[in-house]
Amino acid sequence: LYKRVKYNANYDDLTGIFNRRKAIEKINKLKDKSRNFNEDYYIAMIDIDNFKKVNDCCGHSKGDDILRNVGKILRLFCRSDDIAGRVGGDEFLVFLKEMKDRETVRQRLEVLKGQIRELGKSREVDISCSIGVAFAPEDGGDFDSLFNSADQAMYKAKGQGKD
C-alpha cells in the first residue's frame, strides 16, 4: 500500500511519467547540479495539437490511449539525465540536459514530433504537437522563468499553425 501511495504521489497514473509536482522537483535538483558544473540545459513544453477533437469525436478512451502512448514515447525519448512530466491535460514538460547545441535539441525534438504524428496515424486520428523550448541561462535563471519562456514559445508555435 505504501509503495502504491508513493507511486501515485509522484507519477501520472495514465501516462506513467512524472506528475507536474515531481517533475518540477526533479528538474530543480538537476538544474542546480547543472549550474554548479556549468552545464547547459533546456526545458521544452509540448502540447498535443487537436487533442480536444480526439476526445469530442472519438471518445475519451481514444484520448486516454493517445496520452498513454505519448507517455511511452516520452519515456523512450528521455536519456538518463532527462526528465519528462505531464503538466496537465495534453501538455507535457521535458528537461533536456547536456545537449551539444541548440541544433541538436531541435533535431531531437523534430524526431519526437514525428513520433507523435505517427502515433496519431496508427490510431487513425489527426494529431501533431507544438513545442516551445527555453535555454538556460539565456531565457531565465530560475525554473519559473524558463517554464514561462518555454510555454510562451509553445503558444507561439500553436499560433503559427501548430506542429
JSON list of C-alpha atoms in Angstrom, two decimals:
[
{"chain": "A", "resi": 1, "resn": "LEU", "atom": "CA", "xyz": [0.00, 0.00, 0.00]},
{"chain": "A", "resi": 2, "resn": "TYR", "atom": "CA", "xyz": [2.85, 2.37, 0.88]},
{"chain": "A", "resi": 3, "resn": "LYS", "atom": "CA", "xyz": [4.55, 1.72, -2.48]},
{"chain": "A", "resi": 4, "resn": "ARG", "atom": "CA", "xyz": [1.28, 2.38, -4.32]},
{"chain": "A", "resi": 5, "resn": "VAL", "atom": "CA", "xyz": [0.64, 5.63, -2.46]},
{"chain": "A", "resi": 6, "resn": "LYS", "atom": "CA", "xyz": [4.23, 6.77, -3.10]},
{"chain": "A", "resi": 7, "resn": "TYR", "atom": "CA", "xyz": [3.90, 5.92, -6.80]},
{"chain": "A", "resi": 8, "resn": "ASN", "atom": "CA", "xyz": [0.61, 7.81, -7.07]},
{"chain": "A", "resi": 9, "resn": "ALA", "atom": "CA", "xyz": [2.18, 10.82, -5.36]},
{"chain": "A", "resi": 10, "resn": "ASN", "atom": "CA", "xyz": [4.97, 11.03, -7.94]},
{"chain": "A", "resi": 11, "resn": "TYR", "atom": "CA", "xyz": [3.66, 9.64, -11.22]},
{"chain": "A", "resi": 12, "resn": "ASP", "atom": "CA", "xyz": [0.78, 10.39, -13.53]},
{"chain": "A", "resi": 13, "resn": "ASP", "atom": "CA", "xyz": [-1.30, 7.22, -13.45]},
{"chain": "A", "resi": 14, "resn": "LEU", "atom": "CA", "xyz": [-2.36, 7.47, -17.10]},
{"chain": "A", "resi": 15, "resn": "THR", "atom": "CA", "xyz": [0.99, 8.16, -18.78]},
{"chain": "A", "resi": 16, "resn": "GLY", "atom": "CA", "xyz": [3.41, 6.59, -16.30]},
{"chain": "A", "resi": 17, "resn": "ILE", "atom": "CA", "xyz": [5.70, 9.64, -16.35]},
{"chain": "A", "resi": 18, "resn": "PHE", "atom": "CA", "xyz": [6.26, 12.10, -13.53]},
{"chain": "A", "resi": 19, "resn": "ASN", "atom": "CA", "xyz": [3.36, 14.29, -12.48]},
{"chain": "A", "resi": 20, "resn": "ARG", "atom": "CA", "xyz": [3.83, 18.06, -12.54]},
{"chain": "A", "resi": 21, "resn": "ARG", "atom": "CA", "xyz": [4.92, 18.36, -8.91]},
{"chain": "A", "resi": 22, "resn": "LYS", "atom": "CA", "xyz": [7.53, 15.60, -9.06]},
{"chain": "A", "resi": 23, "resn": "ALA", "atom": "CA", "xyz": [8.86, 16.69, -12.47]},
{"chain": "A", "resi": 24, "resn": "ILE", "atom": "CA", "xyz": [9.43, 20.22, -11.20]},
{"chain": "A", "resi": 25, "resn": "GLU", "atom": "CA", "xyz": [11.06, 18.91, -8.02]},
{"chain": "A", "resi": 26, "resn": "LYS", "atom": "CA", "xyz": [13.47, 16.72, -10.01]},
{"chain": "A", "resi": 27, "resn": "ILE", "atom": "CA", "xyz": [14.16, 19.47, -12.56]},
{"chain": "A", "resi": 28, "resn": "ASN", "atom": "CA", "xyz": [15.08, 21.91, -9.80]},
{"chain": "A", "resi": 29, "resn": "LYS", "atom": "CA", "xyz": [17.56, 19.40, -8.35]},
{"chain": "A", "resi": 30, "resn": "LEU", "atom": "CA", "xyz": [19.17, 18.70, -11.73]},
{"chain": "A", "resi": 31, "resn": "LYS", "atom": "CA", "xyz": [19.10, 22.38, -12.65]},
{"chain": "A", "resi": 32, "resn": "ASP", "atom": "CA", "xyz": [21.06, 23.29, -9.52]},
{"chain": "A", "resi": 33, "resn": "LYS", "atom": "CA", "xyz": [23.54, 20.49, -10.18]},
{"chain": "A", "resi": 34, "resn": "SER", "atom": "CA", "xyz": [23.93, 21.63, -13.80]},
{"chain": "A", "resi": 35, "resn": "ARG", "atom": "CA", "xyz": [24.57, 25.19, -12.70]},
{"chain": "A", "resi": 36, "resn": "ASN", "atom": "CA", "xyz": [27.30, 24.00, -10.32]},
{"chain": "A", "resi": 37, "resn": "PHE", "atom": "CA", "xyz": [29.02, 22.13, -13.16]},
{"chain": "A", "resi": 38, "resn": "ASN", "atom": "CA", "xyz": [28.34, 24.87, -15.74]},
{"chain": "A", "resi": 39, "resn": "GLU", "atom": "CA", "xyz": [26.24, 22.52, -17.87]},
{"chain": "A", "resi": 40, "resn": "ASP", "atom": "CA", "xyz": [23.64, 23.66, -20.39]},
{"chain": "A", "resi": 41, "resn": "TYR", "atom": "CA", "xyz": [20.04, 22.55, -20.18]},
{"chain": "A", "resi": 42, "resn": "TYR", "atom": "CA", "xyz": [16.77, 23.12, -21.97]},
{"chain": "A", "resi": 43, "resn": "ILE", "atom": "CA", "xyz": [13.14, 22.98, -20.97]},
{"chain": "A", "resi": 44, "resn": "ALA", "atom": "CA", "xyz": [10.56, 22.08, -23.61]},
{"chain": "A", "resi": 45, "resn": "MET", "atom": "CA", "xyz": [6.79, 22.45, -23.30]},
{"chain": "A", "resi": 46, "resn": "ILE", "atom": "CA", "xyz": [4.81, 20.10, -25.52]},
{"chain": "A", "resi": 47, "resn": "ASP", "atom": "CA", "xyz": [1.12, 20.39, -26.33]},
{"chain": "A", "resi": 48, "resn": "ILE", "atom": "CA", "xyz": [-0.79, 17.81, -28.36]},
{"chain": "A", "resi": 49, "resn": "ASP", "atom": "CA", "xyz": [-2.48, 19.65, -31.24]},
{"chain": "A", "resi": 50, "resn": "ASN", "atom": "CA", "xyz": [-6.15, 18.89, -31.92]},
{"chain": "A", "resi": 51, "resn": "PHE", "atom": "CA", "xyz": [-6.44, 16.74, -28.81]},
{"chain": "A", "resi": 52, "resn": "LYS", "atom": "CA", "xyz": [-9.86, 18.10, -27.86]},
{"chain": "A", "resi": 53, "resn": "LYS", "atom": "CA", "xyz": [-11.15, 16.92, -31.23]},
{"chain": "A", "resi": 54, "resn": "VAL", "atom": "CA", "xyz": [-9.96, 13.39, -30.43]},
{"chain": "A", "resi": 55, "resn": "ASN", "atom": "CA", "xyz": [-11.98, 13.33, -27.22]},
{"chain": "A", "resi": 56, "resn": "ASP", "atom": "CA", "xyz": [-15.00, 15.01, -28.83]},
{"chain": "A", "resi": 57, "resn": "CYS", "atom": "CA", "xyz": [-15.10, 12.88, -31.97]},
{"chain": "A", "resi": 58, "resn": "CYS", "atom": "CA", "xyz": [-13.61, 9.55, -30.93]},
{"chain": "A", "resi": 59, "resn": "GLY", "atom": "CA", "xyz": [-14.30, 9.42, -27.20]},
{"chain": "A", "resi": 60, "resn": "HIS", "atom": "CA", "xyz": [-12.25, 9.73, -24.07]},
{"chain": "A", "resi": 61, "resn": "SER", "atom": "CA", "xyz": [-10.99, 6.16, -24.23]},
{"chain": "A", "resi": 62, "resn": "LYS", "atom": "CA", "xyz": [-9.26, 7.02, -27.53]},
{"chain": "A", "resi": 63, "resn": "GLY", "atom": "CA", "xyz": [-7.91, 10.19, -25.92]},
{"chain": "A", "resi": 64, "resn": "ASP", "atom": "CA", "xyz": [-6.59, 8.19, -22.97]},
{"chain": "A", "resi": 65, "resn": "ASP", "atom": "CA", "xyz": [-4.94, 5.77, -25.39]},
{"chain": "A", "resi": 66, "resn": "ILE", "atom": "CA", "xyz": [-3.19, 8.69, -27.11]},
{"chain": "A", "resi": 67, "resn": "LEU", "atom": "CA", "xyz": [-1.99, 10.13, -23.79]},
{"chain": "A", "resi": 68, "resn": "ARG", "atom": "CA", "xyz": [-0.82, 6.73, -22.54]},
{"chain": "A", "resi": 69, "resn": "ASN", "atom": "CA", "xyz": [1.22, 6.25, -25.71]},
{"chain": "A", "resi": 70, "resn": "VAL", "atom": "CA", "xyz": [2.65, 9.77, -25.64]},
{"chain": "A", "resi": 71, "resn": "GLY", "atom": "CA", "xyz": [3.89, 8.84, -22.15]},
{"chain": "A", "resi": 72, "resn": "LYS", "atom": "CA", "xyz": [5.59, 5.77, -23.62]},
{"chain": "A", "resi": 73, "resn": "ILE", "atom": "CA", "xyz": [7.15, 7.86, -26.37]},
{"chain": "A", "resi": 74, "resn": "LEU", "atom": "CA", "xyz": [8.48, 10.36, -23.83]},
{"chain": "A", "resi": 75, "resn": "ARG", "atom": "CA", "xyz": [9.91, 7.61, -21.60]},
{"chain": "A", "resi": 76, "resn": "LEU", "atom": "CA", "xyz": [11.83, 6.22, -24.57]},
{"chain": "A", "resi": 77, "resn": "PHE", "atom": "CA", "xyz": [12.83, 9.71, -25.74]},
{"chain": "A", "resi": 78, "resn": "CYS", "atom": "CA", "xyz": [14.43, 10.69, -22.42]},
{"chain": "A", "resi": 79, "resn": "ARG", "atom": "CA", "xyz": [18.00, 9.79, -21.64]},
{"chain": "A", "resi": 80, "resn": "SER", "atom": "CA", "xyz": [19.12, 9.03, -18.08]},
{"chain": "A", "resi": 81, "resn": "ASP", "atom": "CA", "xyz": [19.54, 12.70, -17.09]},
{"chain": "A", "resi": 82, "resn": "ASP", "atom": "CA", "xyz": [16.42, 13.93, -18.92]},
{"chain": "A", "resi": 83, "resn": "ILE", "atom": "CA", "xyz": [13.06, 14.33, -17.23]},
{"chain": "A", "resi": 84, "resn": "ALA", "atom": "CA", "xyz": [9.55, 14.09, -18.65]},
{"chain": "A", "resi": 85, "resn": "GLY", "atom": "CA", "xyz": [6.39, 15.06, -16.83]},
{"chain": "A", "resi": 86, "resn": "ARG", "atom": "CA", "xyz": [2.74, 15.58, -17.56]},
{"chain": "A", "resi": 87, "resn": "VAL", "atom": "CA", "xyz": [1.89, 19.18, -16.73]},
{"chain": "A", "resi": 88, "resn": "GLY", "atom": "CA", "xyz": [-1.84, 18.66, -17.17]},
{"chain": "A", "resi": 89, "resn": "GLY", "atom": "CA", "xyz": [-4.35, 17.58, -19.77]},
{"chain": "A", "resi": 90, "resn": "ASP", "atom": "CA", "xyz": [-2.44, 17.19, -23.02]},
{"chain": "A", "resi": 91, "resn": "GLU", "atom": "CA", "xyz": [0.59, 19.27, -22.02]},
{"chain": "A", "resi": 92, "resn": "PHE", "atom": "CA", "xyz": [3.96, 17.81, -21.18]},
{"chain": "A", "resi": 93, "resn": "LEU", "atom": "CA", "xyz": [7.27, 19.14, -19.93]},
{"chain": "A", "resi": 94, "resn": "VAL", "atom": "CA", "xyz": [10.71, 17.80, -20.87]},
{"chain": "A", "resi": 95, "resn": "PHE", "atom": "CA", "xyz": [14.03, 18.76, -19.28]},
{"chain": "A", "resi": 96, "resn": "LEU", "atom": "CA", "xyz": [16.99, 18.09, -21.58]},
{"chain": "A", "resi": 97, "resn": "LYS", "atom": "CA", "xyz": [20.46, 18.23, -20.10]},
{"chain": "A", "resi": 98, "resn": "GLU", "atom": "CA", "xyz": [23.83, 18.50, -21.74]},
{"chain": "A", "resi": 99, "resn": "MET", "atom": "CA", "xyz": [22.88, 18.69, -25.37]},
{"chain": "A", "resi": 100, "resn": "LYS", "atom": "CA", "xyz": [25.65, 19.59, -27.82]},
{"chain": "A", "resi": 101, "resn": "ASP", "atom": "CA", "xyz": [23.91, 22.74, -29.08]},
{"chain": "A", "resi": 102, "resn": "ARG", "atom": "CA", "xyz": [20.52, 24.18, -29.96]},
{"chain": "A", "resi": 103, "resn": "GLU", "atom": "CA", "xyz": [20.50, 22.49, -33.35]},
{"chain": "A", "resi": 104, "resn": "THR", "atom": "CA", "xyz": [20.92, 19.10, -31.67]},
{"chain": "A", "resi": 105, "resn": "VAL", "atom": "CA", "xyz": [17.98, 19.91, -29.40]},
{"chain": "A", "resi": 106, "resn": "ARG", "atom": "CA", "xyz": [15.89, 20.98, -32.37]},
{"chain": "A", "resi": 107, "resn": "GLN", "atom": "CA", "xyz": [16.72, 17.76, -34.24]},
{"chain": "A", "resi": 108, "resn": "ARG", "atom": "CA", "xyz": [15.81, 15.57, -31.26]},
{"chain": "A", "resi": 109, "resn": "LEU", "atom": "CA", "xyz": [12.53, 17.41, -30.78]},
{"chain": "A", "resi": 110, "resn": "GLU", "atom": "CA", "xyz": [11.74, 17.06, -34.51]},
{"chain": "A", "resi": 111, "resn": "VAL", "atom": "CA", "xyz": [12.11, 13.29, -34.07]},
{"chain": "A", "resi": 112, "resn": "LEU", "atom": "CA", "xyz": [9.74, 13.47, -31.10]},
{"chain": "A", "resi": 113, "resn": "LYS", "atom": "CA", "xyz": [7.20, 15.43, -33.17]},
{"chain": "A", "resi": 114, "resn": "GLY", "atom": "CA", "xyz": [7.39, 12.81, -35.90]},
{"chain": "A", "resi": 115, "resn": "GLN", "atom": "CA", "xyz": [6.80, 10.00, -33.40]},
{"chain": "A", "resi": 116, "resn": "ILE", "atom": "CA", "xyz": [3.71, 11.74, -32.04]},
{"chain": "A", "resi": 117, "resn": "ARG", "atom": "CA", "xyz": [2.41, 12.36, -35.57]},
{"chain": "A", "resi": 118, "resn": "GLU", "atom": "CA", "xyz": [2.94, 8.65, -36.39]},
{"chain": "A", "resi": 119, "resn": "LEU", "atom": "CA", "xyz": [1.13, 7.67, -33.19]},
{"chain": "A", "resi": 120, "resn": "GLY", "atom": "CA", "xyz": [-1.89, 9.61, -34.43]},
{"chain": "A", "resi": 121, "resn": "LYS", "atom": "CA", "xyz": [-1.75, 7.94, -37.83]},
{"chain": "A", "resi": 122, "resn": "SER", "atom": "CA", "xyz": [-1.53, 4.50, -36.24]},
{"chain": "A", "resi": 123, "resn": "ARG", "atom": "CA", "xyz": [-4.64, 5.34, -34.19]},
{"chain": "A", "resi": 124, "resn": "GLU", "atom": "CA", "xyz": [-6.40, 6.92, -37.19]},
{"chain": "A", "resi": 125, "resn": "VAL", "atom": "CA", "xyz": [-6.60, 10.38, -35.62]},
{"chain": "A", "resi": 126, "resn": "ASP", "atom": "CA", "xyz": [-5.12, 13.65, -36.81]},
{"chain": "A", "resi": 127, "resn": "ILE", "atom": "CA", "xyz": [-2.72, 14.81, -34.11]},
{"chain": "A", "resi": 128, "resn": "SER", "atom": "CA", "xyz": [0.61, 16.55, -34.04]},
{"chain": "A", "resi": 129, "resn": "CYS", "atom": "CA", "xyz": [2.33, 18.57, -31.33]},
{"chain": "A", "resi": 130, "resn": "SER", "atom": "CA", "xyz": [3.56, 22.10, -30.79]},
{"chain": "A", "resi": 131, "resn": "ILE", "atom": "CA", "xyz": [6.78, 22.51, -28.84]},
{"chain": "A", "resi": 132, "resn": "GLY", "atom": "CA", "xyz": [8.33, 25.55, -27.19]},
{"chain": "A", "resi": 133, "resn": "VAL", "atom": "CA", "xyz": [11.87, 25.50, -25.86]},
{"chain": "A", "resi": 134, "resn": "ALA", "atom": "CA", "xyz": [13.73, 27.65, -23.34]},
{"chain": "A", "resi": 135, "resn": "PHE", "atom": "CA", "xyz": [17.50, 27.58, -22.88]},
{"chain": "A", "resi": 136, "resn": "ALA", "atom": "CA", "xyz": [19.24, 28.20, -19.57]},
{"chain": "A", "resi": 137, "resn": "PRO", "atom": "CA", "xyz": [20.61, 30.66, -18.72]},
{"chain": "A", "resi": 138, "resn": "GLU", "atom": "CA", "xyz": [19.66, 32.87, -21.68]},
{"chain": "A", "resi": 139, "resn": "ASP", "atom": "CA", "xyz": [15.89, 32.52, -21.25]},
{"chain": "A", "resi": 140, "resn": "GLY", "atom": "CA", "xyz": [15.92, 32.66, -17.46]},
{"chain": "A", "resi": 141, "resn": "GLY", "atom": "CA", "xyz": [17.83, 31.54, -14.41]},
{"chain": "A", "resi": 142, "resn": "ASP", "atom": "CA", "xyz": [15.07, 30.02, -12.33]},
{"chain": "A", "resi": 143, "resn": "PHE", "atom": "CA", "xyz": [12.56, 27.33, -13.17]},
{"chain": "A", "resi": 144, "resn": "ASP", "atom": "CA", "xyz": [9.56, 29.66, -13.35]},
{"chain": "A", "resi": 145, "resn": "SER", "atom": "CA", "xyz": [11.28, 31.95, -15.88]},
{"chain": "A", "resi": 146, "resn": "LEU", "atom": "CA", "xyz": [12.30, 29.01, -18.05]},
{"chain": "A", "resi": 147, "resn": "PHE", "atom": "CA", "xyz": [8.90, 27.38, -17.77]},
{"chain": "A", "resi": 148, "resn": "ASN", "atom": "CA", "xyz": [7.16, 30.62, -18.79]},
{"chain": "A", "resi": 149, "resn": "SER", "atom": "CA", "xyz": [9.57, 31.17, -21.70]},
{"chain": "A", "resi": 150, "resn": "ALA", "atom": "CA", "xyz": [9.04, 27.63, -22.99]},
{"chain": "A", "resi": 151, "resn": "ASP", "atom": "CA", "xyz": [5.27, 27.97, -22.50]},
{"chain": "A", "resi": 152, "resn": "GLN", "atom": "CA", "xyz": [5.17, 31.24, -24.46]},
{"chain": "A", "resi": 153, "resn": "ALA", "atom": "CA", "xyz": [7.28, 29.70, -27.24]},
{"chain": "A", "resi": 154, "resn": "MET", "atom": "CA", "xyz": [4.85, 26.74, -27.39]},
{"chain": "A", "resi": 155, "resn": "TYR", "atom": "CA", "xyz": [1.86, 29.07, -27.75]},
{"chain": "A", "resi": 156, "resn": "LYS", "atom": "CA", "xyz": [3.72, 30.99, -30.43]},
{"chain": "A", "resi": 157, "resn": "ALA", "atom": "CA", "xyz": [4.21, 27.69, -32.32]},
{"chain": "A", "resi": 158, "resn": "LYS", "atom": "CA", "xyz": [0.49, 26.94, -31.97]},
{"chain": "A", "resi": 159, "resn": "GLY", "atom": "CA", "xyz": [-0.34, 30.42, -33.24]},
{"chain": "A", "resi": 160, "resn": "GLN", "atom": "CA", "xyz": [1.87, 29.92, -36.29]},
{"chain": "A", "resi": 161, "resn": "GLY", "atom": "CA", "xyz": [-0.08, 26.91, -37.49]},
{"chain": "A", "resi": 162, "resn": "LYS", "atom": "CA", "xyz": [0.78, 24.19, -34.94]},
{"chain": "A", "resi": 163, "resn": "ASP", "atom": "CA", "xyz": [3.06, 21.18, -35.49]}
]
